[in-house]
PDB file of C-alpha atoms and ligand atoms in Angstrom:
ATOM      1  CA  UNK V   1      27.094  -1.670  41.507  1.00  0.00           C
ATOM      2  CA  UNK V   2      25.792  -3.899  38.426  1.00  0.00           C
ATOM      3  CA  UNK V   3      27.548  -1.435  36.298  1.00  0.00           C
ATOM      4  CA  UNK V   4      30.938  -2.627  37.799  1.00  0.00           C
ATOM      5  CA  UNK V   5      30.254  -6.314  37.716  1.00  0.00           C
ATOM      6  CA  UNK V   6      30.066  -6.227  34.208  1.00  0.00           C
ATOM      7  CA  UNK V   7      33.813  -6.121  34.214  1.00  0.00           C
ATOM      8  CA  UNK V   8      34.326  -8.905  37.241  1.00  0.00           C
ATOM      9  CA  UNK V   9      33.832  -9.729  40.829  1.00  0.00           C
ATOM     10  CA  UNK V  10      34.312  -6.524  42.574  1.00  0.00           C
ATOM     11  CA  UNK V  11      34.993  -5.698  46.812  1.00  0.00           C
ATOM     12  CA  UNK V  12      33.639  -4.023  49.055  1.00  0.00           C
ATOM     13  CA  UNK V  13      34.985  -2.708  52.509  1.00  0.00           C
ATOM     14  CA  UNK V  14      32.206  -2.680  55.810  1.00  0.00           C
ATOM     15  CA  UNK V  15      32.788  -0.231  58.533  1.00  0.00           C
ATOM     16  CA  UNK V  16      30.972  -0.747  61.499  1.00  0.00           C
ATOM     17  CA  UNK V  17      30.319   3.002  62.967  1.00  0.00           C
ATOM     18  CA  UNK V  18      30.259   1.355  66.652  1.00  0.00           C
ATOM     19  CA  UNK V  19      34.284  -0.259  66.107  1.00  0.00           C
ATOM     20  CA  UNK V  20      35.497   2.110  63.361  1.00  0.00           C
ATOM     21  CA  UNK V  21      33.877   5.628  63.272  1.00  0.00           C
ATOM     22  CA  UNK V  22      35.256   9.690  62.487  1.00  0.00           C
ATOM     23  CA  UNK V  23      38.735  10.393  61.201  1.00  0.00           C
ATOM     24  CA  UNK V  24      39.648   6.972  61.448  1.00  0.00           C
ATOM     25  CA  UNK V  25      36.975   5.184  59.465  1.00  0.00           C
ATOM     26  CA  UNK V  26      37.285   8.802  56.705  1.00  0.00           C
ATOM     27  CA  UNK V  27      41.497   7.189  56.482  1.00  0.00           C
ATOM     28  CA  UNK V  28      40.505   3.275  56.326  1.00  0.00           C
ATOM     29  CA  UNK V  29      37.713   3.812  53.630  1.00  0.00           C
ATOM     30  CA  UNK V  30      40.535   6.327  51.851  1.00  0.00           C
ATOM     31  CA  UNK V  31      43.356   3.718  51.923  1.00  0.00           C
ATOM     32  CA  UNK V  32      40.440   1.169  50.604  1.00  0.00           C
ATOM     33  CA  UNK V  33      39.737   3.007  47.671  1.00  0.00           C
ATOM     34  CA  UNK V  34      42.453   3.791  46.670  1.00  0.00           C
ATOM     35  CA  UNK V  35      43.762   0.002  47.009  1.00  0.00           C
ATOM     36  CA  UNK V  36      40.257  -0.783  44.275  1.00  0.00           C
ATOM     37  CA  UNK V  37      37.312  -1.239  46.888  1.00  0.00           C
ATOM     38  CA  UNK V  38      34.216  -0.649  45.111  1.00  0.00           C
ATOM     39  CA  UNK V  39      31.963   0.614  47.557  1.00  0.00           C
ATOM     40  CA  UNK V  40      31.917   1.787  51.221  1.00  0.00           C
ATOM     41  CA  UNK V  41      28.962  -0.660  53.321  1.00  0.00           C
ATOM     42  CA  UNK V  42      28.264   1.246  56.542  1.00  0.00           C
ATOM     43  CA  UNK V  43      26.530  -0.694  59.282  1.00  0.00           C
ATOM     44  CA  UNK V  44      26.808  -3.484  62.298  1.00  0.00           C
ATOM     45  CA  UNK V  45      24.595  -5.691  64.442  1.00  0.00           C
ATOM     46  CA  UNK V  46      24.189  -3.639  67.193  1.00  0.00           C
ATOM     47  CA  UNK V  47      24.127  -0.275  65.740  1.00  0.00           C
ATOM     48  CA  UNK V  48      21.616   1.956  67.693  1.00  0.00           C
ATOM     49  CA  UNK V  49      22.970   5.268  67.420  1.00  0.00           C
ATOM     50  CA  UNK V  50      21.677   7.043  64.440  1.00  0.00           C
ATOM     51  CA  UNK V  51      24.034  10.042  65.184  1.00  0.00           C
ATOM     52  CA  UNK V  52      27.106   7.387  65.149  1.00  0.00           C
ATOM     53  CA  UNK V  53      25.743   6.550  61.744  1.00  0.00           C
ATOM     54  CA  UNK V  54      25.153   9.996  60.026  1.00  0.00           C
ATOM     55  CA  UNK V  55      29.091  11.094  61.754  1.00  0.00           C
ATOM     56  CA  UNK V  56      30.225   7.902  60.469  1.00  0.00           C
ATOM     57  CA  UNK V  57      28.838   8.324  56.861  1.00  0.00           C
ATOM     58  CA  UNK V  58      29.383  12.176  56.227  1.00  0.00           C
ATOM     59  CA  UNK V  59      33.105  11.371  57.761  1.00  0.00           C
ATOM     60  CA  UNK V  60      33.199   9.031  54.690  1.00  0.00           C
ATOM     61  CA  UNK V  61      31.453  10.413  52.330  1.00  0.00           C
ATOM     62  CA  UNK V  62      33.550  13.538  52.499  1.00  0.00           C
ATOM     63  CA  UNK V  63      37.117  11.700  51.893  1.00  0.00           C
ATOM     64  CA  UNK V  64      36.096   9.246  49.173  1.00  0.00           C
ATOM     65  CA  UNK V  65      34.563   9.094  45.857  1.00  0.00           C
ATOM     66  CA  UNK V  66      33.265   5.812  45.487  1.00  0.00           C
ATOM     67  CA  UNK V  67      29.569   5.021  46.876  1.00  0.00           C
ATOM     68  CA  UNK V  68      28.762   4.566  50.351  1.00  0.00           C
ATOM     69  CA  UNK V  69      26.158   2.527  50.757  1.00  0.00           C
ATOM     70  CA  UNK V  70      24.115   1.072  53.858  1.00  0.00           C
ATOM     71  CA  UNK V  71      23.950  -1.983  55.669  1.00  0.00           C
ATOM     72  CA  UNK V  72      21.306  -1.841  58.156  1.00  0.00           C
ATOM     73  CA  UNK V  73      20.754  -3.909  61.147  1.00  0.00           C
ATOM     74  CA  UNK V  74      17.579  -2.440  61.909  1.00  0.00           C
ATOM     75  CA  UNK V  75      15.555   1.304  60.931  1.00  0.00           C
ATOM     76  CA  UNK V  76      18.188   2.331  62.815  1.00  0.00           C
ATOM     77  CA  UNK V  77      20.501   1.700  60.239  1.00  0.00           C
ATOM     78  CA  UNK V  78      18.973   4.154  57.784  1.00  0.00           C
ATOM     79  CA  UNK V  79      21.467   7.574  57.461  1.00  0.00           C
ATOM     80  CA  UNK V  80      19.969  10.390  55.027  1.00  0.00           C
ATOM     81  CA  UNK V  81      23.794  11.035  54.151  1.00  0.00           C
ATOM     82  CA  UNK V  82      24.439   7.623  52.060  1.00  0.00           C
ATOM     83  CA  UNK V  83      24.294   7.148  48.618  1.00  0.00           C
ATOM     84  CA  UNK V  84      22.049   3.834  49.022  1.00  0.00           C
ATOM     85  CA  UNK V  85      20.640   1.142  51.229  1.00  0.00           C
ATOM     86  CA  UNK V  86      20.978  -2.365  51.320  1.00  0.00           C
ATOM     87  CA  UNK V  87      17.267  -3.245  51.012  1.00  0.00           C
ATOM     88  CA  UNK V  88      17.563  -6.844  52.328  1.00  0.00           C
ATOM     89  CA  UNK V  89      15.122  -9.129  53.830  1.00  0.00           C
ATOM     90  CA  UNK V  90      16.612 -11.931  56.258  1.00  0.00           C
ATOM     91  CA  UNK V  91      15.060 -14.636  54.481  1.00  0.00           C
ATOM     92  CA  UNK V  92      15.941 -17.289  56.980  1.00  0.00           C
ATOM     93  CA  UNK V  93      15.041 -15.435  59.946  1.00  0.00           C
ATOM     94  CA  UNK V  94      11.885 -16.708  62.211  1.00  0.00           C
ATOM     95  CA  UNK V  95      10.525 -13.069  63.220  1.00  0.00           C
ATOM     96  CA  UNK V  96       8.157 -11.583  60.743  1.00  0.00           C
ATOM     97  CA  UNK V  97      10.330  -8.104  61.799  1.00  0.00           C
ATOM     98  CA  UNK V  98      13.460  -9.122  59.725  1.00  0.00           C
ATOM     99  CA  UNK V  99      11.476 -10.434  57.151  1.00  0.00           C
ATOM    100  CA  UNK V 100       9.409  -7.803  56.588  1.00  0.00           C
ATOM    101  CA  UNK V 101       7.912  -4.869  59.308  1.00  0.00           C
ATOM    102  CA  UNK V 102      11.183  -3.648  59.904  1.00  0.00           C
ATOM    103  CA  UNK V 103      11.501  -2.991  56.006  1.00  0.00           C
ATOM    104  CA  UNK V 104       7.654  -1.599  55.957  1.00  0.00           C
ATOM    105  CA  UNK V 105       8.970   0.826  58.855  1.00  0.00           C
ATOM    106  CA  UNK V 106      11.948   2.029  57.216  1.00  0.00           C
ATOM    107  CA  UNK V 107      10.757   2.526  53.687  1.00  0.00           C
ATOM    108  CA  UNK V 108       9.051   5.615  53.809  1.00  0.00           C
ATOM    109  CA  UNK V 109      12.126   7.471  55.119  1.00  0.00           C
ATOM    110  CA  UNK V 110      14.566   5.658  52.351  1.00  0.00           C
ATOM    111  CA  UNK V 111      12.353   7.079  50.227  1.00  0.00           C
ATOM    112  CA  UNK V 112      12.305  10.493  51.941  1.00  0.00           C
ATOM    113  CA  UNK V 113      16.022  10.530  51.810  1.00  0.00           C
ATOM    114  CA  UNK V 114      16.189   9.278  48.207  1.00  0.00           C
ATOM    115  CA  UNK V 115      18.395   6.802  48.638  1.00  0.00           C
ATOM    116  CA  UNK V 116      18.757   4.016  46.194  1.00  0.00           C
ATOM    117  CA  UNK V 117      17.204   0.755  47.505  1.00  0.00           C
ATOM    118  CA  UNK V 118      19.332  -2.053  45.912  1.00  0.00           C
ATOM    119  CA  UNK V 119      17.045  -5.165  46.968  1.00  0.00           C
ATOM    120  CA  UNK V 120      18.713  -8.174  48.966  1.00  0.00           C
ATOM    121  CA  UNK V 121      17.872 -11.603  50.215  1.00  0.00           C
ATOM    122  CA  UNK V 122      20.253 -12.052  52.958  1.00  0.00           C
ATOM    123  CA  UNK V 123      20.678 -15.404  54.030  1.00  0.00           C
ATOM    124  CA  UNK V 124      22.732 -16.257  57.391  1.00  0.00           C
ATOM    125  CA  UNK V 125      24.812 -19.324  57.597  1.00  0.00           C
ATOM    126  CA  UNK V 126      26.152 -21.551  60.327  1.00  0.00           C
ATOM    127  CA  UNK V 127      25.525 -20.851  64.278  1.00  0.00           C
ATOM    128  CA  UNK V 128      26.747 -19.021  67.039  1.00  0.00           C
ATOM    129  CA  UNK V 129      26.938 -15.362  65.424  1.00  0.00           C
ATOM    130  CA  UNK V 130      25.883 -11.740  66.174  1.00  0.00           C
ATOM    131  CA  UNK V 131      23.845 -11.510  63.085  1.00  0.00           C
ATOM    132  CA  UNK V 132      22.389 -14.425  63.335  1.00  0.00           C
ATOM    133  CA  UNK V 133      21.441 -13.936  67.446  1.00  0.00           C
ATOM    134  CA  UNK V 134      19.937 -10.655  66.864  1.00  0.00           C
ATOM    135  CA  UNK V 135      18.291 -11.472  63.509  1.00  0.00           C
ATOM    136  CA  UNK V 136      16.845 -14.666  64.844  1.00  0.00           C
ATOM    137  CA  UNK V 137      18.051 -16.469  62.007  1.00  0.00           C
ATOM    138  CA  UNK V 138      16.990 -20.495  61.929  1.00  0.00           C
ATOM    139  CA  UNK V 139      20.415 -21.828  61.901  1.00  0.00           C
ATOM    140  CA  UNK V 140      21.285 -22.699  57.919  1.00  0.00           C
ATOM    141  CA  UNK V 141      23.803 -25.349  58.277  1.00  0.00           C
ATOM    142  CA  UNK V 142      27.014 -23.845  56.100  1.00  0.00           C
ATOM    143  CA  UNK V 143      27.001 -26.899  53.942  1.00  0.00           C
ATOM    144  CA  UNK V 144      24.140 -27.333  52.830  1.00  0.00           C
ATOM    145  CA  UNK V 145      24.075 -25.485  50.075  1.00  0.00           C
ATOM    146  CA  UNK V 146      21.020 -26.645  48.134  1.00  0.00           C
ATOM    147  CA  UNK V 147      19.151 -25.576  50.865  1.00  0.00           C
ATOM    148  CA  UNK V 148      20.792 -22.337  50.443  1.00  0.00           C
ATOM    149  CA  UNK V 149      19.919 -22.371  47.115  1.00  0.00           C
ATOM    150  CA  UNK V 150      16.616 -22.929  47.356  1.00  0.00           C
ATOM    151  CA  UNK V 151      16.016 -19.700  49.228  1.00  0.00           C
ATOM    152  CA  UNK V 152      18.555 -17.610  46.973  1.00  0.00           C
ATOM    153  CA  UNK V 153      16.292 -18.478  43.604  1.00  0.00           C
ATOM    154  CA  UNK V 154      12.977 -18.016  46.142  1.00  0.00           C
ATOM    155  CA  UNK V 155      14.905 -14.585  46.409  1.00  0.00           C
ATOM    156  CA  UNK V 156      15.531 -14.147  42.744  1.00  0.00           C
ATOM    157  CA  UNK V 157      12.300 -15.110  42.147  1.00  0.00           C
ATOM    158  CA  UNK V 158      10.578 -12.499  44.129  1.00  0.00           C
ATOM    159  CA  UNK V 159      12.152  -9.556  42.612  1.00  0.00           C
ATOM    160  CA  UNK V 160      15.497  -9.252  44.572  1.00  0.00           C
ATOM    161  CA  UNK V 161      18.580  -7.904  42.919  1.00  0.00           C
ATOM    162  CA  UNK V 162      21.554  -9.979  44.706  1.00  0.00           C
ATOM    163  CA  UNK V 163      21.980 -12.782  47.144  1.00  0.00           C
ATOM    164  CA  UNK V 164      24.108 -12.223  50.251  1.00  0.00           C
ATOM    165  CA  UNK V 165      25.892 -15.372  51.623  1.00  0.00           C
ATOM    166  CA  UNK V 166      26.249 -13.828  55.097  1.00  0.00           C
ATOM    167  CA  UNK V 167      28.771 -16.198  57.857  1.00  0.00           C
ATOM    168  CA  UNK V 168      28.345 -13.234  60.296  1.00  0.00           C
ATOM    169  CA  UNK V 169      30.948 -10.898  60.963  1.00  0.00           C
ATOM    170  CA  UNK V 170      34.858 -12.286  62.207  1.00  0.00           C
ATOM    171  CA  UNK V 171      33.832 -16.202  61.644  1.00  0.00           C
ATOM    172  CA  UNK V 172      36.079 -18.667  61.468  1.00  0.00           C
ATOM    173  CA  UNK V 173      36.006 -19.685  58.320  1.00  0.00           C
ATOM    174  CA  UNK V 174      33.864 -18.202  55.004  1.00  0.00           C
ATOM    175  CA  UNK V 175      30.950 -19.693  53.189  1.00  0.00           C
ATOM    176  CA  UNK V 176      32.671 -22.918  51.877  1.00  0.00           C
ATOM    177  CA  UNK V 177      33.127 -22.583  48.602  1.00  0.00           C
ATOM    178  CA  UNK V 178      31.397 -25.632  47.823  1.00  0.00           C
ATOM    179  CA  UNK V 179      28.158 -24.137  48.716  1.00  0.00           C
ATOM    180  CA  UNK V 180      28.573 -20.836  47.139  1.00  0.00           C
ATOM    181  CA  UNK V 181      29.427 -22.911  43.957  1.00  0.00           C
ATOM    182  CA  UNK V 182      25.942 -24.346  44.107  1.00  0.00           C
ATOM    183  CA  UNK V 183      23.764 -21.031  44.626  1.00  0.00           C
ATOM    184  CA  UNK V 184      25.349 -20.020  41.958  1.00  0.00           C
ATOM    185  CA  UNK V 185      24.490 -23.075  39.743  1.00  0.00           C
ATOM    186  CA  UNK V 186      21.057 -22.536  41.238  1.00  0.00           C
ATOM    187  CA  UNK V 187      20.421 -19.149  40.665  1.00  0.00           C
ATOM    188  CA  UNK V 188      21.131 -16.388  38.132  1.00  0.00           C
ATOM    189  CA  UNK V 189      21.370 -13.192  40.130  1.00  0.00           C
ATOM    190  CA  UNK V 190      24.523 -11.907  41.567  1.00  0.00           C
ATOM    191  CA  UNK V 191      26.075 -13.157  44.820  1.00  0.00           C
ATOM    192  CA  UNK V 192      27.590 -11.490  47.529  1.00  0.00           C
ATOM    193  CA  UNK V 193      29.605 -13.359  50.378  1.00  0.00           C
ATOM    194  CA  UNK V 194      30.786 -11.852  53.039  1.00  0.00           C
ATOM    195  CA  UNK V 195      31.877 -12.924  57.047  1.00  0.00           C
ATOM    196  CA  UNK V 196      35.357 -14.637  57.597  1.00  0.00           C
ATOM    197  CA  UNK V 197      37.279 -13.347  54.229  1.00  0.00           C
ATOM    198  CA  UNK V 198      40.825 -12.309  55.859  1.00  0.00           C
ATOM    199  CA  UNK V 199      43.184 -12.760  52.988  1.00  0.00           C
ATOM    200  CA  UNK V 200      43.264 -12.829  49.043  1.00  0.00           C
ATOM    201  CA  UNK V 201      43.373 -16.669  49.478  1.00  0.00           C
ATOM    202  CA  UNK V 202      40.173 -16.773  50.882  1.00  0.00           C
ATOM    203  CA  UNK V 203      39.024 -14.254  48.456  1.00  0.00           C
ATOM    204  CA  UNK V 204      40.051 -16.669  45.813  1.00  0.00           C
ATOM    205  CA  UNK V 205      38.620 -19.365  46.816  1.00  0.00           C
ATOM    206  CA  UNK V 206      35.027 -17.789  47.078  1.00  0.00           C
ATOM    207  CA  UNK V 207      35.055 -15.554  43.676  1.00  0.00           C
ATOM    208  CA  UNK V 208      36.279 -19.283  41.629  1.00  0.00           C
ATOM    209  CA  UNK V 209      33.092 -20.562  43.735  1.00  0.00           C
ATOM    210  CA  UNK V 210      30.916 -17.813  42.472  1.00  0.00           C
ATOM    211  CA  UNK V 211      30.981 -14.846  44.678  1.00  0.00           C
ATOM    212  CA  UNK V 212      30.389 -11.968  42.178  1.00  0.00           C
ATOM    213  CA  UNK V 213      31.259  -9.554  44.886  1.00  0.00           C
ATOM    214  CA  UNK V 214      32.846 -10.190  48.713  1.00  0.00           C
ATOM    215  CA  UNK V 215      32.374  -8.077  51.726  1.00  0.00           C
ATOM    216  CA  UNK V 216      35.267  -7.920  54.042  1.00  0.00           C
ATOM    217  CA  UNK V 217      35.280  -5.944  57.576  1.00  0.00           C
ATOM    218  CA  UNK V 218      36.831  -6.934  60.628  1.00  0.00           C
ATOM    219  CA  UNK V 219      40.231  -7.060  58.149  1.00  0.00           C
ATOM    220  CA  UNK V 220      40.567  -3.467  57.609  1.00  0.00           C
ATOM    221  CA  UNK V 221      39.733  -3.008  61.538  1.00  0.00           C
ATOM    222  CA  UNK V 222      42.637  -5.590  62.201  1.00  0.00           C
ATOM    223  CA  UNK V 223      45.159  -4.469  59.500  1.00  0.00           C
ATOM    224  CA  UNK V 224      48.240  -2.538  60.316  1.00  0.00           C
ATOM    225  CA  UNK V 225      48.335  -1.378  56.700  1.00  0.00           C
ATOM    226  CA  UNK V 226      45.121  -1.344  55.644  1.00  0.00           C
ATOM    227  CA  UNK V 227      46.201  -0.609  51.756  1.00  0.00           C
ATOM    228  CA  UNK V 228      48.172  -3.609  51.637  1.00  0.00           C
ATOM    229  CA  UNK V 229      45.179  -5.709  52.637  1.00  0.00           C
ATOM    230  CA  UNK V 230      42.740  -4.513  51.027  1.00  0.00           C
ATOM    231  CA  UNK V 231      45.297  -4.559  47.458  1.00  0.00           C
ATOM    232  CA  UNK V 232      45.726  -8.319  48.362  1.00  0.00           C
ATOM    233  CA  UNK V 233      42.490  -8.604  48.370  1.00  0.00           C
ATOM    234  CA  UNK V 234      41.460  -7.115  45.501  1.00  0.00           C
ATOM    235  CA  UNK V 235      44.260  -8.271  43.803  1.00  0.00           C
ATOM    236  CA  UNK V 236      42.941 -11.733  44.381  1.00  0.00           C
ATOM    237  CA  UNK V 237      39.399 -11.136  42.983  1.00  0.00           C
ATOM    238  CA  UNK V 238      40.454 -10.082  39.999  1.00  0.00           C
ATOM    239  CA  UNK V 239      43.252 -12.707  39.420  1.00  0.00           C
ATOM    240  CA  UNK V 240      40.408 -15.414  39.841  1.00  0.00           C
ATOM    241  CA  UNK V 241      37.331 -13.598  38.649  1.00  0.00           C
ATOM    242  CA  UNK V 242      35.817 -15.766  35.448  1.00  0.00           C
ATOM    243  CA  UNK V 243      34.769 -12.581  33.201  1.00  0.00           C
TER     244      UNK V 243
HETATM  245  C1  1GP E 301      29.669  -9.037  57.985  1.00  0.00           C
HETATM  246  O1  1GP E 301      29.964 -10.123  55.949  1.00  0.00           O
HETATM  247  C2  1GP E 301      30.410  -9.066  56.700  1.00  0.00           C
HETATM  248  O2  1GP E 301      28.348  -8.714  57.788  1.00  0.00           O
HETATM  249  C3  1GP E 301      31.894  -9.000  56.902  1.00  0.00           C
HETATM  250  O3  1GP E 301      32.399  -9.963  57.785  1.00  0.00           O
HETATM  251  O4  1GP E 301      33.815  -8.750  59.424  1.00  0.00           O
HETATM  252  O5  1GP E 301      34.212 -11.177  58.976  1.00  0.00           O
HETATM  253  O6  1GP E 301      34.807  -9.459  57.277  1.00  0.00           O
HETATM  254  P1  1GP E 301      33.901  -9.829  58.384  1.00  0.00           P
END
């Protein structure tokens, strides 16, 4: 993944194996890449079902060439048939689980599996959301973005790899950009934003802010052509991406 950001902001497509799993998340992820996704990101909230997960990501894996990489909730989220994890710690979270026993528990088998652990701090904003419910996030207020900052260069600082600006999954509105904008003056690692992106105008607006790389995923479950989408979408990052 740092390999590709040397040339830009790059996207990435999120399939949730409990709304979008078999053939039909193997033709979404297809479409994707071939309209300049990245990388696959497998995972959801309330994912449970570790068979769901392995069907999900062998479906994948097998029609695509780009890498499919996790996005665990929980241990649960861990599949031996990805290419690599999202190693994230929920920094603003007020359980010692998301910070760090769930990772304790689920590092052996990552290693096991030999997938690639890319470490994240992942950092929920604004109420009222899935992620933030079951990750018992403290509520980050979405614009306050030094406060956000502070915990994205605590991140950097301990060792992590990338920042995730997370508004939880189908919010209203993204990250304002404002925010993002100063992380990104606060920090020096890359930045990932994610939760509410639904068309290549909102994809603007966060890579001019700073995202180096934006998650979208309830827009390819929504779209009736998900190629179009995702092309306006990607279009969009690289019109406005600063390298
Ligand atoms: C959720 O950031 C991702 O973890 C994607 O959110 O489903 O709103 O695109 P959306």
């Amino acid at each position: 993944m740092s390999e590709k950001l040397k040339n830009g902001s790059i996207h990435l497509t999120l399939i949730d194996p409990e709304k979008t799993g078999g053939d039909v998340a193997s033709t979404i992820c297809k479409s994707a890449e071939e309209a300049g996704t990245s990388a696959i990101l497998v995972g959801g909230s309330t994912l449970v079902a570790s068979e769901q997960l392995d069907d999900t990501v062998k479906n994948v894996k097998a029609s695509v060439g780009i890498p499919v990489i996790l996005f665990p909730n929980n241990i649960s989220g861990i599949s031996r048939f990805a290419d690599a994890i999202f190693f994230m710690s929920l920094l603003n979270s007020s359980s010692t689980y998301f910070l760090i026993d769930a990772q304790a528990l689920g590092a052996p088998l990552v290693r096991k599996y030999g997938l690639e652990a890319i470490p994240v701090g992942y950092l929920v904003l604004g109420g009222g959301t899935t992620v933030g419910f079951v990750g018992q996030a403290r509520p980050m207020p979405l614009t306050k973005g030094e406060l956000a900052g502070a915990y994205a260069l605590a991140a950097q600082y301990l060792g992590m790899h990338f920042i995730y600006l997370e508004a939880g999954s189908g919010a209203p509105e993204p990250v304002p950009p404002k925010t993002i904008a100063i992380v990104k003056k606060l920090t020096d690692i890359p930045i990932i934003v994610g939760g509410g992106i639904k068309t290549g105008e909102d994809a603007r607006r966060v890579v001019k802010a700073g995202a180096d790389v934006v998650v979208t995923g309830t827009v390819v479950e929504e779209a009736e052509n998900v190629g179009e989408k995702i092309g306006e979408i990607v279009s969009a990052i690289e019109e406005s991406s600063q390298r």
